[in-house]
């Protein structure tokens, strides 16, 4: 075995990666299977992650974060997800989907009031774009925000909100001018305790079961106008910009799951014997190991590249949609492929709840779906390459 990755990490990168690895092994590994089984939200470990600065790695210290770069965030997220993808997505939504949009488009007051508690891990943030009838076609949302004096009145139903049942604050997208379609969407910060906001039933899920997901129901929910992010009509652009950041996080999550599944399969292939030799000595298994490892390392390069592109965009203001979509597409499909092969290499034991391999298989699937399906990533990449709008 070589010591991949051969990648120029700074001492700070290595420090945060090792700290996340250590935390995940000591604090999350012992409880991951139990919380997957119960579907309970892991409040205690998420609180500890907040205390250690993992909930706002990339957020400037002025706003309660750890002030590190995009690559540091990806490295830490990967380590958390090697152990448990549920903790990983809570961290990712908090940092990328919630904080990122307010940081990039919000006012100074909004950053102080609504990023500080979330980045420092004292509260949990979530992002709410999808509706029962609009997932991939996000611009066709039906929910309405109507201006009334110094506030907006929000009505509608949002679905598939990660951390929906537990979040303290939400970034919510609603139509302020439906005739303008995507250009009629606006973004708001909503306090989870607002009157007129109800959390729907918690979704029973195949994987990432310790991450809580629900609908949000808005019935005449009044939000101060000062909680609008950016101008009226800028919401769709904000939602898409934020998803570019989020997709790198999901790619890192996918990579972490794939690495865990791969390592389990590699060890099993060396130990388990059949027909008088370790199963890894059969080319049928050995070639699977080769493909798994190669795809994992290719994913890593795409993800680290996307993280560097994101970091550069903080200076240039440019977009990194292509890099983010390629990283998410390749890493999520790799994760599903690797987890599938890991179950197969384990045979019956791969299907058993006694080992975590079946959990990796169930957790990997969502990375091909949320924050833009693989089909949407292909759409973004092909439109970008062909110059099609
Ligand atoms: N950054 C900045 N602006 C962007 C952008 C981006 N990445 N992508 C699009 N825009 C802008 C465009 O430039 C355009 O503006 P102009 O007209 O001024 O040029 C405007 O937005 C509309 O763009 P499109 O015409 O491309 O819009 P579209 O309706 O065709 O949609 C899409 C494009 C890529 C399909 C988009 O709808 C999309 O990404 N869909 C998937 C949504 C998604 O990922 N949902 C997951 C939600 S979160 C979740 O999963 C739950 C969770 O809690 C984790």
PDB file of C-alpha atoms in Angstrom, residues 157-291:
ATOM      1  CA  UNK A 157     -45.169  23.556   2.279  1.00  0.00           C
ATOM      2  CA  UNK A 158     -41.491  22.604   2.077  1.00  0.00           C
ATOM      3  CA  UNK A 159     -40.195  19.047   2.021  1.00  0.00           C
ATOM      4  CA  UNK A 160     -37.060  16.974   2.577  1.00  0.00           C
ATOM      5  CA  UNK A 161     -35.499  19.507   4.925  1.00  0.00           C
ATOM      6  CA  UNK A 162     -32.358  18.043   6.479  1.00  0.00           C
ATOM      7  CA  UNK A 163     -32.359  18.860  10.228  1.00  0.00           C
ATOM      8  CA  UNK A 164     -35.963  20.088   9.745  1.00  0.00           C
ATOM      9  CA  UNK A 165     -37.235  18.608  13.055  1.00  0.00           C
ATOM     10  CA  UNK A 166     -34.369  20.031  15.133  1.00  0.00           C
ATOM     11  CA  UNK A 167     -33.036  23.211  13.496  1.00  0.00           C
ATOM     12  CA  UNK A 168     -33.134  26.540  15.323  1.00  0.00           C
ATOM     13  CA  UNK A 169     -32.951  28.626  12.130  1.00  0.00           C
ATOM     14  CA  UNK A 170     -33.778  28.039   8.473  1.00  0.00           C
ATOM     15  CA  UNK A 171     -32.804  29.657   5.195  1.00  0.00           C
ATOM     16  CA  UNK A 172     -36.071  29.410   3.245  1.00  0.00           C
ATOM     17  CA  UNK A 173     -36.798  30.149  -0.426  1.00  0.00           C
ATOM     18  CA  UNK A 174     -40.252  31.325  -1.513  1.00  0.00           C
ATOM     19  CA  UNK A 175     -41.903  33.077  -4.442  1.00  0.00           C
ATOM     20  CA  UNK A 176     -42.420  36.797  -3.987  1.00  0.00           C
ATOM     21  CA  UNK A 177     -43.423  37.260  -7.648  1.00  0.00           C
ATOM     22  CA  UNK A 178     -44.592  33.996  -9.258  1.00  0.00           C
ATOM     23  CA  UNK A 179     -44.942  35.510 -12.741  1.00  0.00           C
ATOM     24  CA  UNK A 180     -41.211  36.073 -12.864  1.00  0.00           C
ATOM     25  CA  UNK A 181     -40.514  32.363 -12.158  1.00  0.00           C
ATOM     26  CA  UNK A 182     -36.869  31.892 -11.059  1.00  0.00           C
ATOM     27  CA  UNK A 183     -36.438  35.682 -10.917  1.00  0.00           C
ATOM     28  CA  UNK A 184     -39.422  35.940  -8.570  1.00  0.00           C
ATOM     29  CA  UNK A 185     -37.853  33.841  -5.794  1.00  0.00           C
ATOM     30  CA  UNK A 186     -36.595  35.461  -2.568  1.00  0.00           C
ATOM     31  CA  UNK A 187     -34.613  34.090   0.377  1.00  0.00           C
ATOM     32  CA  UNK A 188     -35.428  34.519   4.074  1.00  0.00           C
ATOM     33  CA  UNK A 189     -33.938  33.611   7.425  1.00  0.00           C
ATOM     34  CA  UNK A 190     -36.686  32.097   9.575  1.00  0.00           C
ATOM     35  CA  UNK A 191     -36.490  31.521  13.313  1.00  0.00           C
ATOM     36  CA  UNK A 192     -37.611  27.962  14.078  1.00  0.00           C
ATOM     37  CA  UNK A 193     -39.826  29.283  16.888  1.00  0.00           C
ATOM     38  CA  UNK A 194     -41.825  31.569  14.568  1.00  0.00           C
ATOM     39  CA  UNK A 195     -45.608  31.479  14.941  1.00  0.00           C
ATOM     40  CA  UNK A 196     -47.171  29.852  11.886  1.00  0.00           C
ATOM     41  CA  UNK A 197     -44.253  27.474  11.281  1.00  0.00           C
ATOM     42  CA  UNK A 198     -44.964  23.803  11.973  1.00  0.00           C
ATOM     43  CA  UNK A 199     -42.600  20.908  11.437  1.00  0.00           C
ATOM     44  CA  UNK A 200     -44.166  18.002   9.592  1.00  0.00           C
ATOM     45  CA  UNK A 201     -43.630  14.343  10.322  1.00  0.00           C
ATOM     46  CA  UNK A 202     -40.101  13.037  10.458  1.00  0.00           C
ATOM     47  CA  UNK A 203     -39.343  11.072   7.275  1.00  0.00           C
ATOM     48  CA  UNK A 204     -38.622   7.354   7.747  1.00  0.00           C
ATOM     49  CA  UNK A 205     -35.464   6.882   5.663  1.00  0.00           C
ATOM     50  CA  UNK A 206     -33.379   4.071   4.143  1.00  0.00           C
ATOM     51  CA  UNK A 207     -30.072   5.589   5.265  1.00  0.00           C
ATOM     52  CA  UNK A 208     -28.501   8.529   7.154  1.00  0.00           C
ATOM     53  CA  UNK A 209     -31.138   7.618   9.716  1.00  0.00           C
ATOM     54  CA  UNK A 210     -29.648   9.631  12.594  1.00  0.00           C
ATOM     55  CA  UNK A 211     -30.020  12.809  10.547  1.00  0.00           C
ATOM     56  CA  UNK A 212     -33.580  14.084  11.003  1.00  0.00           C
ATOM     57  CA  UNK A 213     -35.533  15.106   7.877  1.00  0.00           C
ATOM     58  CA  UNK A 214     -39.018  16.602   7.709  1.00  0.00           C
ATOM     59  CA  UNK A 215     -41.518  18.848   5.981  1.00  0.00           C
ATOM     60  CA  UNK A 216     -42.018  22.447   7.086  1.00  0.00           C
ATOM     61  CA  UNK A 217     -45.525  23.907   6.956  1.00  0.00           C
ATOM     62  CA  UNK A 218     -45.886  27.685   6.780  1.00  0.00           C
ATOM     63  CA  UNK A 219     -49.316  29.124   7.604  1.00  0.00           C
ATOM     64  CA  UNK A 220     -49.320  32.920   7.740  1.00  0.00           C
ATOM     65  CA  UNK A 221     -45.844  32.824   9.235  1.00  0.00           C
ATOM     66  CA  UNK A 222     -44.658  36.405   9.683  1.00  0.00           C
ATOM     67  CA  UNK A 223     -40.947  37.115   9.135  1.00  0.00           C
ATOM     68  CA  UNK A 224     -39.344  40.560   9.566  1.00  0.00           C
ATOM     69  CA  UNK A 225     -38.404  42.136   6.222  1.00  0.00           C
ATOM     70  CA  UNK A 226     -34.879  42.619   7.607  1.00  0.00           C
ATOM     71  CA  UNK A 227     -34.542  38.809   7.498  1.00  0.00           C
ATOM     72  CA  UNK A 228     -34.665  38.772   3.694  1.00  0.00           C
ATOM     73  CA  UNK A 229     -31.284  37.794   2.254  1.00  0.00           C
ATOM     74  CA  UNK A 230     -30.294  39.980  -0.679  1.00  0.00           C
ATOM     75  CA  UNK A 231     -32.892  41.726  -2.804  1.00  0.00           C
ATOM     76  CA  UNK A 232     -36.349  40.496  -3.760  1.00  0.00           C
ATOM     77  CA  UNK A 233     -35.945  38.196  -6.763  1.00  0.00           C
ATOM     78  CA  UNK A 234     -32.345  37.208  -5.933  1.00  0.00           C
ATOM     79  CA  UNK A 235     -33.398  34.046  -4.098  1.00  0.00           C
ATOM     80  CA  UNK A 236     -32.907  31.541  -6.925  1.00  0.00           C
ATOM     81  CA  UNK A 237     -29.370  32.741  -7.595  1.00  0.00           C
ATOM     82  CA  UNK A 238     -28.644  32.528  -3.860  1.00  0.00           C
ATOM     83  CA  UNK A 239     -30.116  29.009  -3.673  1.00  0.00           C
ATOM     84  CA  UNK A 240     -27.974  27.833  -6.612  1.00  0.00           C
ATOM     85  CA  UNK A 241     -24.787  29.522  -5.357  1.00  0.00           C
ATOM     86  CA  UNK A 242     -25.268  27.867  -1.984  1.00  0.00           C
ATOM     87  CA  UNK A 243     -25.864  24.479  -3.613  1.00  0.00           C
ATOM     88  CA  UNK A 244     -22.511  24.741  -5.398  1.00  0.00           C
ATOM     89  CA  UNK A 245     -20.899  24.941  -1.953  1.00  0.00           C
ATOM     90  CA  UNK A 246     -23.166  22.229  -0.554  1.00  0.00           C
ATOM     91  CA  UNK A 247     -22.392  19.806  -3.381  1.00  0.00           C
ATOM     92  CA  UNK A 248     -18.698  19.797  -2.483  1.00  0.00           C
ATOM     93  CA  UNK A 249     -19.710  18.838   1.058  1.00  0.00           C
ATOM     94  CA  UNK A 250     -21.895  15.980  -0.182  1.00  0.00           C
ATOM     95  CA  UNK A 251     -19.041  14.838  -2.420  1.00  0.00           C
ATOM     96  CA  UNK A 252     -16.796  14.722   0.671  1.00  0.00           C
ATOM     97  CA  UNK A 253     -19.490  12.793   2.503  1.00  0.00           C
ATOM     98  CA  UNK A 254     -19.661  10.293  -0.379  1.00  0.00           C
ATOM     99  CA  UNK A 255     -15.877   9.940  -0.322  1.00  0.00           C
ATOM    100  CA  UNK A 256     -15.873   9.237   3.415  1.00  0.00           C
ATOM    101  CA  UNK A 257     -18.517   6.517   3.067  1.00  0.00           C
ATOM    102  CA  UNK A 258     -16.639   4.975   0.117  1.00  0.00           C
ATOM    103  CA  UNK A 259     -13.356   4.914   2.041  1.00  0.00           C
ATOM    104  CA  UNK A 260     -14.997   3.178   5.008  1.00  0.00           C
ATOM    105  CA  UNK A 261     -16.648   0.572   2.776  1.00  0.00           C
ATOM    106  CA  UNK A 262     -13.431   0.041   0.839  1.00  0.00           C
ATOM    107  CA  UNK A 263     -11.303  -0.450   3.944  1.00  0.00           C
ATOM    108  CA  UNK A 264     -13.755  -3.029   5.314  1.00  0.00           C
ATOM    109  CA  UNK A 265     -13.730  -4.882   1.968  1.00  0.00           C
ATOM    110  CA  UNK A 266      -9.936  -4.754   1.635  1.00  0.00           C
ATOM    111  CA  UNK A 267      -9.426  -6.263   5.064  1.00  0.00           C
ATOM    112  CA  UNK A 268     -12.095  -8.911   4.548  1.00  0.00           C
ATOM    113  CA  UNK A 269     -10.625  -9.888   1.159  1.00  0.00           C
ATOM    114  CA  UNK A 270      -7.288 -10.536   2.869  1.00  0.00           C
ATOM    115  CA  UNK A 271      -8.722 -12.594   5.743  1.00  0.00           C
ATOM    116  CA  UNK A 272     -11.655 -14.582   4.412  1.00  0.00           C
ATOM    117  CA  UNK A 273     -10.625 -17.836   2.766  1.00  0.00           C
ATOM    118  CA  UNK A 274     -12.459 -19.873   0.150  1.00  0.00           C
ATOM    119  CA  UNK A 275     -11.239 -22.840  -1.866  1.00  0.00           C
ATOM    120  CA  UNK A 276      -7.951 -22.804   0.062  1.00  0.00           C
ATOM    121  CA  UNK A 277      -6.899 -19.157  -0.380  1.00  0.00           C
ATOM    122  CA  UNK A 278      -7.898 -15.621   0.674  1.00  0.00           C
ATOM    123  CA  UNK A 279     -10.749 -14.427  -1.542  1.00  0.00           C
ATOM    124  CA  UNK A 280      -8.623 -11.385  -2.503  1.00  0.00           C
ATOM    125  CA  UNK A 281      -6.297 -13.776  -4.354  1.00  0.00           C
ATOM    126  CA  UNK A 282      -9.084 -14.500  -6.857  1.00  0.00           C
ATOM    127  CA  UNK A 283      -8.961 -11.968  -9.671  1.00  0.00           C
ATOM    128  CA  UNK A 284     -12.731 -11.540  -9.425  1.00  0.00           C
ATOM    129  CA  UNK A 285     -12.207  -9.956  -6.014  1.00  0.00           C
ATOM    130  CA  UNK A 286      -8.777  -8.418  -6.629  1.00  0.00           C
ATOM    131  CA  UNK A 287      -9.991  -6.499  -9.665  1.00  0.00           C
ATOM    132  CA  UNK A 288     -12.939  -5.163  -7.655  1.00  0.00           C
ATOM    133  CA  UNK A 289     -10.447  -3.880  -5.064  1.00  0.00           C
ATOM    134  CA  UNK A 290      -8.410  -2.239  -7.844  1.00  0.00           C
ATOM    135  CA  UNK A 291     -11.441  -0.469  -9.313  1.00  0.00           C
TER     136      UNK A 291
END
